[in-house]
Structures are given as C-alpha cells and as structure tokens.
Amino acid sequence: MSGSVDSRSQILASVRRAAGRDRQGESGAADRLARHSRNLIPARTDIDPAARVALFVRMAEEVNATVIRVASLDGAPDAVANYLAGHNLPAAVRVAPDAALDAVPWAKRPTLTVARGKAEESDLSSVTGAVAGIAETGTLMLASGPGSPTTLNFLPDNHIVILRADQIVGPYEDAWDRLRAEGPMPRTVNFVTGPSRTGDIEQKIQLGAHGPRRLHIILVGEPET
C-alpha cells in the first residue's frame, strides 16, 4: 500500500512541476485567481454597444426567450402587465427586493398586484433584475443576495427580467468583471439562457421541467456609447 501511495505522490508532483506550481499548488491557484486571465474571446462580441445589444436580443430569442424594449423604467409596469395579460396570467407578480428596481413606478398599473420578497410556491410570475446580459450567447447572469433571492429565478413558471441596455456585455469575461466590480463575490451565480428545458423525456424538448417555462426580458433604454 505504501508503494502505491508513493507512486501516486510522485505522479502528482510531476504534474505540479509541469504546471509550474509549488508542492501544494496553493500559490499557483491564488495567482490564477488574482490574474482573472481571459480565455479565447469570440470575434462576434468585439462590436459596438448597439450591435452588442442587437446580438444579445437575437441570441436570447433563438433560445425561446422573449424580449421587449422600453425607453425607461416608466414603461416597465405596462410591459409586465401586458405580458401577463397576453398569456392569460393573473395580474400579480413577486418582485425581487432589489434596490435597482425601486424606481419602477408600479402604481401606474393599479390593477397589477405587486408583492416583494422571495418566491412562494403559489407565485406564478416573478420579476427580477440581473447583473448582466451576455451577448455571446444571449445569457443572463444572476447573482444571489438579500436583494435577489434565487427562488425568484427558478420557482415561478414565468420569469420576467428587467435589464438595462447598458448592462449588456460582449463575452462572459466582461460579465465576470462587472460582477467583481460590484463588491464581494456572491454565494451563488446563475447563468440563465432561455427558459428551463430538458430533452430527457422521450428525447423531446420540454420547457419548464426544472424551472420557468417562460423567460421574458424587458430591455430598458439604450446602451452607453
């Protein structure tokens, strides 16, 4: 047994030396984390802000998300209410207690019932913000925290995301940069690309198997130039 342990140690030591790490690999890992080294960036994301927004919308719609654009947060209540009515859903939403959503004038639609907090089992529709929209794949970056309970991303059948156009970045690396700039890393980061789906059931795509069956993005304003 001791011989096999020694052989294993020798092999791992050789791997560490080849990777340029110390005996325990601790300093090497710390250095890599501190550098935030970038991977190969797709050329299609190296575009101006307006084209980046257009790419995000196209990629999101290709994976069954829906996108509507409004000029400002003043248009968000109507966009939410109209979306619910268009799908014959109750005029009620559970909204993330996110300070970034405090400026939404929900009172403009008095028939829309708005509750704030984490999602409950009875909630059919949620409204959240996002850290970023990633044009590379039409993906939303969502971070957990007091103002963004993760239950809102996965429990209700209908997930509505209010995203500013200036939050759209090109590659994933830019999204991570944006998240790091906001402060300490959150406990959980979720990447959401379209509504939940699975192909495990008779090899047919089923929406809503592990989360929302609909993802609707309300895109606010224009990107910064």
PDB file of C-alpha atoms in Angstrom:
ATOM      1  CA  MET A   1       0.000   0.000   0.000  1.00  0.00           C
ATOM      2  CA  SER A   2       2.809   2.413   0.874  1.00  0.00           C
ATOM      3  CA  GLY A   3       4.363   1.815  -2.548  1.00  0.00           C
ATOM      4  CA  SER A   4       1.156   2.808  -4.334  1.00  0.00           C
ATOM      5  CA  VAL A   5       0.852   5.937  -2.180  1.00  0.00           C
ATOM      6  CA  ASP A   6       4.435   6.908  -3.011  1.00  0.00           C
ATOM      7  CA  SER A   7       3.794   6.324  -6.718  1.00  0.00           C
ATOM      8  CA  ARG A   8       0.697   8.490  -6.568  1.00  0.00           C
ATOM      9  CA  SER A   9       2.630  11.268  -4.828  1.00  0.00           C
ATOM     10  CA  GLN A  10       5.357  11.106  -7.453  1.00  0.00           C
ATOM     11  CA  ILE A  11       2.850  11.329 -10.292  1.00  0.00           C
ATOM     12  CA  LEU A  12       1.055  14.310  -8.721  1.00  0.00           C
ATOM     13  CA  ALA A  13       4.372  16.016  -8.040  1.00  0.00           C
ATOM     14  CA  SER A  14       5.331  15.603 -11.699  1.00  0.00           C
ATOM     15  CA  VAL A  15       2.013  17.112 -12.785  1.00  0.00           C
ATOM     16  CA  ARG A  16       2.506  20.075 -10.439  1.00  0.00           C
ATOM     17  CA  ARG A  17       6.023  20.684 -11.710  1.00  0.00           C
ATOM     18  CA  ALA A  18       4.852  20.563 -15.319  1.00  0.00           C
ATOM     19  CA  ALA A  19       2.139  23.106 -14.488  1.00  0.00           C
ATOM     20  CA  GLY A  20       4.655  25.387 -12.781  1.00  0.00           C
ATOM     21  CA  ARG A  21       3.038  25.115  -9.349  1.00  0.00           C
ATOM     22  CA  ASP A  22       4.558  24.692  -5.925  1.00  0.00           C
ATOM     23  CA  ARG A  23       4.272  21.467  -3.930  1.00  0.00           C
ATOM     24  CA  GLN A  24       0.720  22.145  -2.710  1.00  0.00           C
ATOM     25  CA  GLY A  25      -0.428  24.197  -5.682  1.00  0.00           C
ATOM     26  CA  GLU A  26      -1.765  26.907  -3.378  1.00  0.00           C
ATOM     27  CA  SER A  27       0.214  29.880  -4.642  1.00  0.00           C
ATOM     28  CA  GLY A  28      -0.367  28.877  -8.252  1.00  0.00           C
ATOM     29  CA  ALA A  29      -4.136  28.759  -7.736  1.00  0.00           C
ATOM     30  CA  ALA A  30      -4.090  32.099  -5.907  1.00  0.00           C
ATOM     31  CA  ASP A  31      -2.087  33.691  -8.716  1.00  0.00           C
ATOM     32  CA  ARG A  32      -4.505  32.431 -11.352  1.00  0.00           C
ATOM     33  CA  LEU A  33      -7.491  33.748  -9.422  1.00  0.00           C
ATOM     34  CA  ALA A  34      -5.838  37.134  -8.925  1.00  0.00           C
ATOM     35  CA  ARG A  35      -4.967  37.493 -12.606  1.00  0.00           C
ATOM     36  CA  HIS A  36      -8.508  36.799 -13.911  1.00  0.00           C
ATOM     37  CA  SER A  37      -6.900  35.543 -17.102  1.00  0.00           C
ATOM     38  CA  ARG A  38      -9.139  35.729 -20.163  1.00  0.00           C
ATOM     39  CA  ASN A  39      -9.840  32.850 -22.450  1.00  0.00           C
ATOM     40  CA  LEU A  40     -10.249  32.984 -26.212  1.00  0.00           C
ATOM     41  CA  ILE A  41     -12.877  35.686 -26.903  1.00  0.00           C
ATOM     42  CA  PRO A  42     -15.311  35.135 -29.809  1.00  0.00           C
ATOM     43  CA  ALA A  43     -14.753  37.752 -32.520  1.00  0.00           C
ATOM     44  CA  ARG A  44     -18.510  38.273 -32.866  1.00  0.00           C
ATOM     45  CA  THR A  45     -18.582  40.027 -29.468  1.00  0.00           C
ATOM     46  CA  ASP A  46     -15.985  42.641 -30.443  1.00  0.00           C
ATOM     47  CA  ILE A  47     -18.611  45.080 -31.710  1.00  0.00           C
ATOM     48  CA  ASP A  48     -20.032  48.472 -30.798  1.00  0.00           C
ATOM     49  CA  PRO A  49     -22.622  48.769 -27.989  1.00  0.00           C
ATOM     50  CA  ALA A  50     -25.674  48.998 -30.267  1.00  0.00           C
ATOM     51  CA  ALA A  51     -24.616  45.916 -32.236  1.00  0.00           C
ATOM     52  CA  ARG A  52     -23.911  44.114 -28.957  1.00  0.00           C
ATOM     53  CA  VAL A  53     -27.469  44.757 -27.780  1.00  0.00           C
ATOM     54  CA  ALA A  54     -28.829  43.519 -31.102  1.00  0.00           C
ATOM     55  CA  LEU A  55     -26.710  40.359 -30.814  1.00  0.00           C
ATOM     56  CA  PHE A  56     -27.963  39.733 -27.273  1.00  0.00           C
ATOM     57  CA  VAL A  57     -31.587  40.063 -28.375  1.00  0.00           C
ATOM     58  CA  ARG A  58     -31.086  37.746 -31.341  1.00  0.00           C
ATOM     59  CA  MET A  59     -29.300  35.092 -29.296  1.00  0.00           C
ATOM     60  CA  ALA A  60     -31.869  35.262 -26.475  1.00  0.00           C
ATOM     61  CA  GLU A  61     -34.775  34.892 -28.875  1.00  0.00           C
ATOM     62  CA  GLU A  62     -33.120  31.915 -30.567  1.00  0.00           C
ATOM     63  CA  VAL A  63     -33.395  30.006 -27.267  1.00  0.00           C
ATOM     64  CA  ASN A  64     -37.102  30.823 -26.762  1.00  0.00           C
ATOM     65  CA  ALA A  65     -36.756  33.879 -24.544  1.00  0.00           C
ATOM     66  CA  THR A  66     -38.919  36.862 -25.479  1.00  0.00           C
ATOM     67  CA  VAL A  67     -37.622  40.428 -25.442  1.00  0.00           C
ATOM     68  CA  ILE A  68     -39.398  43.773 -25.427  1.00  0.00           C
ATOM     69  CA  ARG A  69     -37.716  47.167 -25.370  1.00  0.00           C
ATOM     70  CA  VAL A  70     -38.914  50.179 -23.383  1.00  0.00           C
ATOM     71  CA  ALA A  71     -37.431  53.670 -23.244  1.00  0.00           C
ATOM     72  CA  SER A  72     -37.208  53.886 -19.457  1.00  0.00           C
ATOM     73  CA  LEU A  73     -38.307  52.210 -16.244  1.00  0.00           C
ATOM     74  CA  ASP A  74     -41.570  54.148 -16.543  1.00  0.00           C
ATOM     75  CA  GLY A  75     -42.558  51.671 -19.255  1.00  0.00           C
ATOM     76  CA  ALA A  76     -41.859  48.583 -17.153  1.00  0.00           C
ATOM     77  CA  PRO A  77     -45.256  48.321 -15.368  1.00  0.00           C
ATOM     78  CA  ASP A  78     -47.157  48.397 -18.674  1.00  0.00           C
ATOM     79  CA  ALA A  79     -44.723  45.889 -20.197  1.00  0.00           C
ATOM     80  CA  VAL A  80     -45.196  43.495 -17.283  1.00  0.00           C
ATOM     81  CA  ALA A  81     -48.981  43.863 -17.162  1.00  0.00           C
ATOM     82  CA  ASN A  82     -49.331  43.455 -20.931  1.00  0.00           C
ATOM     83  CA  TYR A  83     -47.138  40.360 -20.916  1.00  0.00           C
ATOM     84  CA  LEU A  84     -49.240  38.726 -18.183  1.00  0.00           C
ATOM     85  CA  ALA A  85     -52.478  39.601 -19.964  1.00  0.00           C
ATOM     86  CA  GLY A  86     -51.116  38.263 -23.253  1.00  0.00           C
ATOM     87  CA  HIS A  87     -50.584  34.863 -21.642  1.00  0.00           C
ATOM     88  CA  ASN A  88     -53.866  34.882 -19.681  1.00  0.00           C
ATOM     89  CA  LEU A  89     -51.931  35.002 -16.412  1.00  0.00           C
ATOM     90  CA  PRO A  90     -53.126  36.594 -13.156  1.00  0.00           C
ATOM     91  CA  ALA A  91     -52.156  40.257 -12.818  1.00  0.00           C
ATOM     92  CA  ALA A  92     -49.820  39.514  -9.910  1.00  0.00           C
ATOM     93  CA  VAL A  93     -46.031  39.354  -9.623  1.00  0.00           C
ATOM     94  CA  ARG A  94     -43.464  38.648  -6.948  1.00  0.00           C
ATOM     95  CA  VAL A  95     -40.730  41.276  -7.335  1.00  0.00           C
ATOM     96  CA  ALA A  96     -37.170  40.975  -6.075  1.00  0.00           C
ATOM     97  CA  PRO A  97     -36.418  43.362  -3.168  1.00  0.00           C
ATOM     98  CA  ASP A  98     -33.654  44.820  -5.329  1.00  0.00           C
ATOM     99  CA  ALA A  99     -32.787  48.490  -4.875  1.00  0.00           C
ATOM    100  CA  ALA A 100     -32.257  48.710  -8.643  1.00  0.00           C
ATOM    101  CA  LEU A 101     -35.995  48.027  -9.083  1.00  0.00           C
ATOM    102  CA  ASP A 102     -37.149  50.640  -6.560  1.00  0.00           C
ATOM    103  CA  ALA A 103     -37.550  53.214  -9.324  1.00  0.00           C
ATOM    104  CA  VAL A 104     -40.134  51.139 -11.196  1.00  0.00           C
ATOM    105  CA  PRO A 105     -43.451  53.059 -10.836  1.00  0.00           C
ATOM    106  CA  TRP A 106     -45.698  50.073 -10.219  1.00  0.00           C
ATOM    107  CA  ALA A 107     -48.538  52.381  -9.130  1.00  0.00           C
ATOM    108  CA  LYS A 108     -49.050  53.264 -12.800  1.00  0.00           C
ATOM    109  CA  ARG A 109     -50.851  49.931 -13.116  1.00  0.00           C
ATOM    110  CA  PRO A 110     -53.105  49.834 -10.025  1.00  0.00           C
ATOM    111  CA  THR A 111     -54.711  46.564 -11.157  1.00  0.00           C
ATOM    112  CA  LEU A 112     -51.320  44.849 -11.002  1.00  0.00           C
ATOM    113  CA  THR A 113     -50.696  43.201  -7.626  1.00  0.00           C
ATOM    114  CA  VAL A 114     -47.048  43.552  -6.615  1.00  0.00           C
ATOM    115  CA  ALA A 115     -45.504  41.701  -3.668  1.00  0.00           C
ATOM    116  CA  ARG A 116     -41.810  41.794  -2.818  1.00  0.00           C
ATOM    117  CA  GLY A 117     -39.570  39.130  -1.377  1.00  0.00           C
ATOM    118  CA  LYS A 118     -38.562  35.565  -2.087  1.00  0.00           C
ATOM    119  CA  ALA A 119     -40.800  33.409  -4.242  1.00  0.00           C
ATOM    120  CA  GLU A 120     -43.582  31.382  -2.662  1.00  0.00           C
ATOM    121  CA  GLU A 121     -44.957  28.115  -4.035  1.00  0.00           C
ATOM    122  CA  SER A 122     -48.134  29.859  -5.168  1.00  0.00           C
ATOM    123  CA  ASP A 123     -46.341  32.549  -7.208  1.00  0.00           C
ATOM    124  CA  LEU A 124     -46.816  32.141 -10.947  1.00  0.00           C
ATOM    125  CA  SER A 125     -44.708  35.101 -12.090  1.00  0.00           C
ATOM    126  CA  SER A 126     -41.577  36.801 -10.789  1.00  0.00           C
ATOM    127  CA  VAL A 127     -39.723  39.984 -11.690  1.00  0.00           C
ATOM    128  CA  THR A 128     -36.002  40.337 -11.069  1.00  0.00           C
ATOM    129  CA  GLY A 129     -33.033  42.340 -12.215  1.00  0.00           C
ATOM    130  CA  ALA A 130     -29.753  40.869 -13.416  1.00  0.00           C
ATOM    131  CA  VAL A 131     -26.045  41.516 -13.082  1.00  0.00           C
ATOM    132  CA  ALA A 132     -25.513  41.449 -16.844  1.00  0.00           C
ATOM    133  CA  GLY A 133     -26.776  40.246 -20.172  1.00  0.00           C
ATOM    134  CA  ILE A 134     -24.134  38.379 -22.182  1.00  0.00           C
ATOM    135  CA  ALA A 135     -24.369  38.930 -25.933  1.00  0.00           C
ATOM    136  CA  GLU A 136     -22.093  35.969 -26.685  1.00  0.00           C
ATOM    137  CA  THR A 137     -24.932  33.525 -26.007  1.00  0.00           C
ATOM    138  CA  GLY A 138     -27.977  35.627 -25.059  1.00  0.00           C
ATOM    139  CA  THR A 139     -27.434  34.644 -21.430  1.00  0.00           C
ATOM    140  CA  LEU A 140     -28.405  36.403 -18.193  1.00  0.00           C
ATOM    141  CA  MET A 141     -26.008  36.487 -15.245  1.00  0.00           C
ATOM    142  CA  LEU A 142     -27.968  36.364 -11.973  1.00  0.00           C
ATOM    143  CA  ALA A 143     -26.331  36.615  -8.548  1.00  0.00           C
ATOM    144  CA  SER A 144     -27.856  35.608  -5.225  1.00  0.00           C
ATOM    145  CA  GLY A 145     -28.136  38.052  -2.333  1.00  0.00           C
ATOM    146  CA  PRO A 146     -30.582  39.801   0.016  1.00  0.00           C
ATOM    147  CA  GLY A 147     -31.998  41.774  -2.908  1.00  0.00           C
ATOM    148  CA  SER A 148     -32.075  38.869  -5.337  1.00  0.00           C
ATOM    149  CA  PRO A 149     -33.409  35.632  -3.817  1.00  0.00           C
ATOM    150  CA  THR A 150     -32.545  32.697  -6.074  1.00  0.00           C
ATOM    151  CA  THR A 151     -36.045  31.252  -5.644  1.00  0.00           C
ATOM    152  CA  LEU A 152     -37.361  34.013  -7.906  1.00  0.00           C
ATOM    153  CA  ASN A 153     -35.218  32.683 -10.763  1.00  0.00           C
ATOM    154  CA  PHE A 154     -36.473  29.112 -10.655  1.00  0.00           C
ATOM    155  CA  LEU A 155     -39.714  28.609  -8.702  1.00  0.00           C
ATOM    156  CA  PRO A 156     -42.362  30.606 -10.636  1.00  0.00           C
ATOM    157  CA  ASP A 157     -43.428  29.400 -14.081  1.00  0.00           C
ATOM    158  CA  ASN A 158     -42.857  32.838 -15.590  1.00  0.00           C
ATOM    159  CA  HIS A 159     -39.634  34.771 -15.039  1.00  0.00           C
ATOM    160  CA  ILE A 160     -39.568  38.420 -16.109  1.00  0.00           C
ATOM    161  CA  VAL A 161     -36.191  40.159 -16.043  1.00  0.00           C
ATOM    162  CA  ILE A 162     -35.743  43.928 -16.183  1.00  0.00           C
ATOM    163  CA  LEU A 163     -32.370  44.567 -17.807  1.00  0.00           C
ATOM    164  CA  ARG A 164     -30.820  47.914 -18.721  1.00  0.00           C
ATOM    165  CA  ALA A 165     -29.254  48.076 -22.183  1.00  0.00           C
ATOM    166  CA  ASP A 166     -26.019  49.356 -20.639  1.00  0.00           C
ATOM    167  CA  GLN A 167     -25.769  46.108 -18.642  1.00  0.00           C
ATOM    168  CA  ILE A 168     -25.235  44.091 -21.813  1.00  0.00           C
ATOM    169  CA  VAL A 169     -21.638  42.985 -22.306  1.00  0.00           C
ATOM    170  CA  GLY A 170     -19.972  41.006 -25.071  1.00  0.00           C
ATOM    171  CA  PRO A 171     -18.218  37.899 -23.682  1.00  0.00           C
ATOM    172  CA  TYR A 172     -18.555  36.075 -20.359  1.00  0.00           C
ATOM    173  CA  GLU A 173     -15.271  37.578 -19.169  1.00  0.00           C
ATOM    174  CA  ASP A 174     -16.792  41.065 -19.228  1.00  0.00           C
ATOM    175  CA  ALA A 175     -19.742  39.840 -17.156  1.00  0.00           C
ATOM    176  CA  TRP A 176     -17.364  38.477 -14.510  1.00  0.00           C
ATOM    177  CA  ASP A 177     -15.541  41.839 -14.494  1.00  0.00           C
ATOM    178  CA  ARG A 178     -18.848  43.610 -13.896  1.00  0.00           C
ATOM    179  CA  LEU A 179     -19.724  41.255 -11.049  1.00  0.00           C
ATOM    180  CA  ARG A 180     -16.331  41.696  -9.363  1.00  0.00           C
ATOM    181  CA  ALA A 181     -16.693  45.474  -9.586  1.00  0.00           C
ATOM    182  CA  GLU A 182     -19.933  45.320  -7.582  1.00  0.00           C
ATOM    183  CA  GLY A 183     -18.153  44.033  -4.470  1.00  0.00           C
ATOM    184  CA  PRO A 184     -17.593  40.682  -2.748  1.00  0.00           C
ATOM    185  CA  MET A 185     -18.467  37.624  -4.778  1.00  0.00           C
ATOM    186  CA  PRO A 186     -21.987  36.315  -4.090  1.00  0.00           C
ATOM    187  CA  ARG A 187     -22.643  32.857  -2.752  1.00  0.00           C
ATOM    188  CA  THR A 188     -24.318  31.761  -5.982  1.00  0.00           C
ATOM    189  CA  VAL A 189     -24.075  32.885  -9.601  1.00  0.00           C
ATOM    190  CA  ASN A 190     -26.596  31.505 -12.089  1.00  0.00           C
ATOM    191  CA  PHE A 191     -26.357  31.724 -15.857  1.00  0.00           C
ATOM    192  CA  VAL A 192     -29.794  31.565 -17.484  1.00  0.00           C
ATOM    193  CA  THR A 193     -30.099  31.058 -21.236  1.00  0.00           C
ATOM    194  CA  GLY A 194     -33.749  30.937 -22.200  1.00  0.00           C
ATOM    195  CA  PRO A 195     -36.487  29.136 -20.261  1.00  0.00           C
ATOM    196  CA  SER A 196     -35.807  25.860 -18.469  1.00  0.00           C
ATOM    197  CA  ARG A 197     -35.718  22.851 -20.757  1.00  0.00           C
ATOM    198  CA  THR A 198     -34.831  19.180 -20.876  1.00  0.00           C
ATOM    199  CA  GLY A 199     -34.599  16.503 -23.552  1.00  0.00           C
ATOM    200  CA  ASP A 200     -34.638  13.588 -21.104  1.00  0.00           C
ATOM    201  CA  ILE A 201     -38.329  12.793 -21.622  1.00  0.00           C
ATOM    202  CA  GLU A 202     -38.625  10.646 -24.772  1.00  0.00           C
ATOM    203  CA  GLN A 203     -35.790  12.722 -26.282  1.00  0.00           C
ATOM    204  CA  LYS A 204     -38.202  15.612 -26.869  1.00  0.00           C
ATOM    205  CA  ILE A 205     -37.528  19.152 -25.696  1.00  0.00           C
ATOM    206  CA  GLN A 206     -39.807  20.012 -22.777  1.00  0.00           C
ATOM    207  CA  LEU A 207     -39.930  23.559 -21.404  1.00  0.00           C
ATOM    208  CA  GLY A 208     -40.320  24.251 -17.695  1.00  0.00           C
ATOM    209  CA  ALA A 209     -39.006  20.910 -16.464  1.00  0.00           C
ATOM    210  CA  HIS A 210     -36.569  22.336 -13.917  1.00  0.00           C
ATOM    211  CA  GLY A 211     -37.592  25.968 -13.714  1.00  0.00           C
ATOM    212  CA  PRO A 212     -39.613  28.642 -15.538  1.00  0.00           C
ATOM    213  CA  ARG A 213     -41.329  27.627 -18.756  1.00  0.00           C
ATOM    214  CA  ARG A 214     -41.194  31.244 -19.950  1.00  0.00           C
ATOM    215  CA  LEU A 215     -38.432  33.861 -19.791  1.00  0.00           C
ATOM    216  CA  HIS A 216     -39.341  37.423 -20.735  1.00  0.00           C
ATOM    217  CA  ILE A 217     -36.741  40.196 -20.829  1.00  0.00           C
ATOM    218  CA  ILE A 218     -37.716  43.858 -20.579  1.00  0.00           C
ATOM    219  CA  LEU A 219     -34.784  45.751 -22.072  1.00  0.00           C
ATOM    220  CA  VAL A 220     -34.616  49.329 -20.793  1.00  0.00           C
ATOM    221  CA  GLY A 221     -33.085  52.293 -22.571  1.00  0.00           C
ATOM    222  CA  GLU A 222     -30.145  52.477 -24.927  1.00  0.00           C
ATOM    223  CA  PRO A 223     -26.543  51.352 -24.400  1.00  0.00           C
ATOM    224  CA  GLU A 224     -23.898  53.865 -23.423  1.00  0.00           C
ATOM    225  CA  THR A 225     -21.698  54.874 -26.325  1.00  0.00           C
TER     226      THR A 225
END
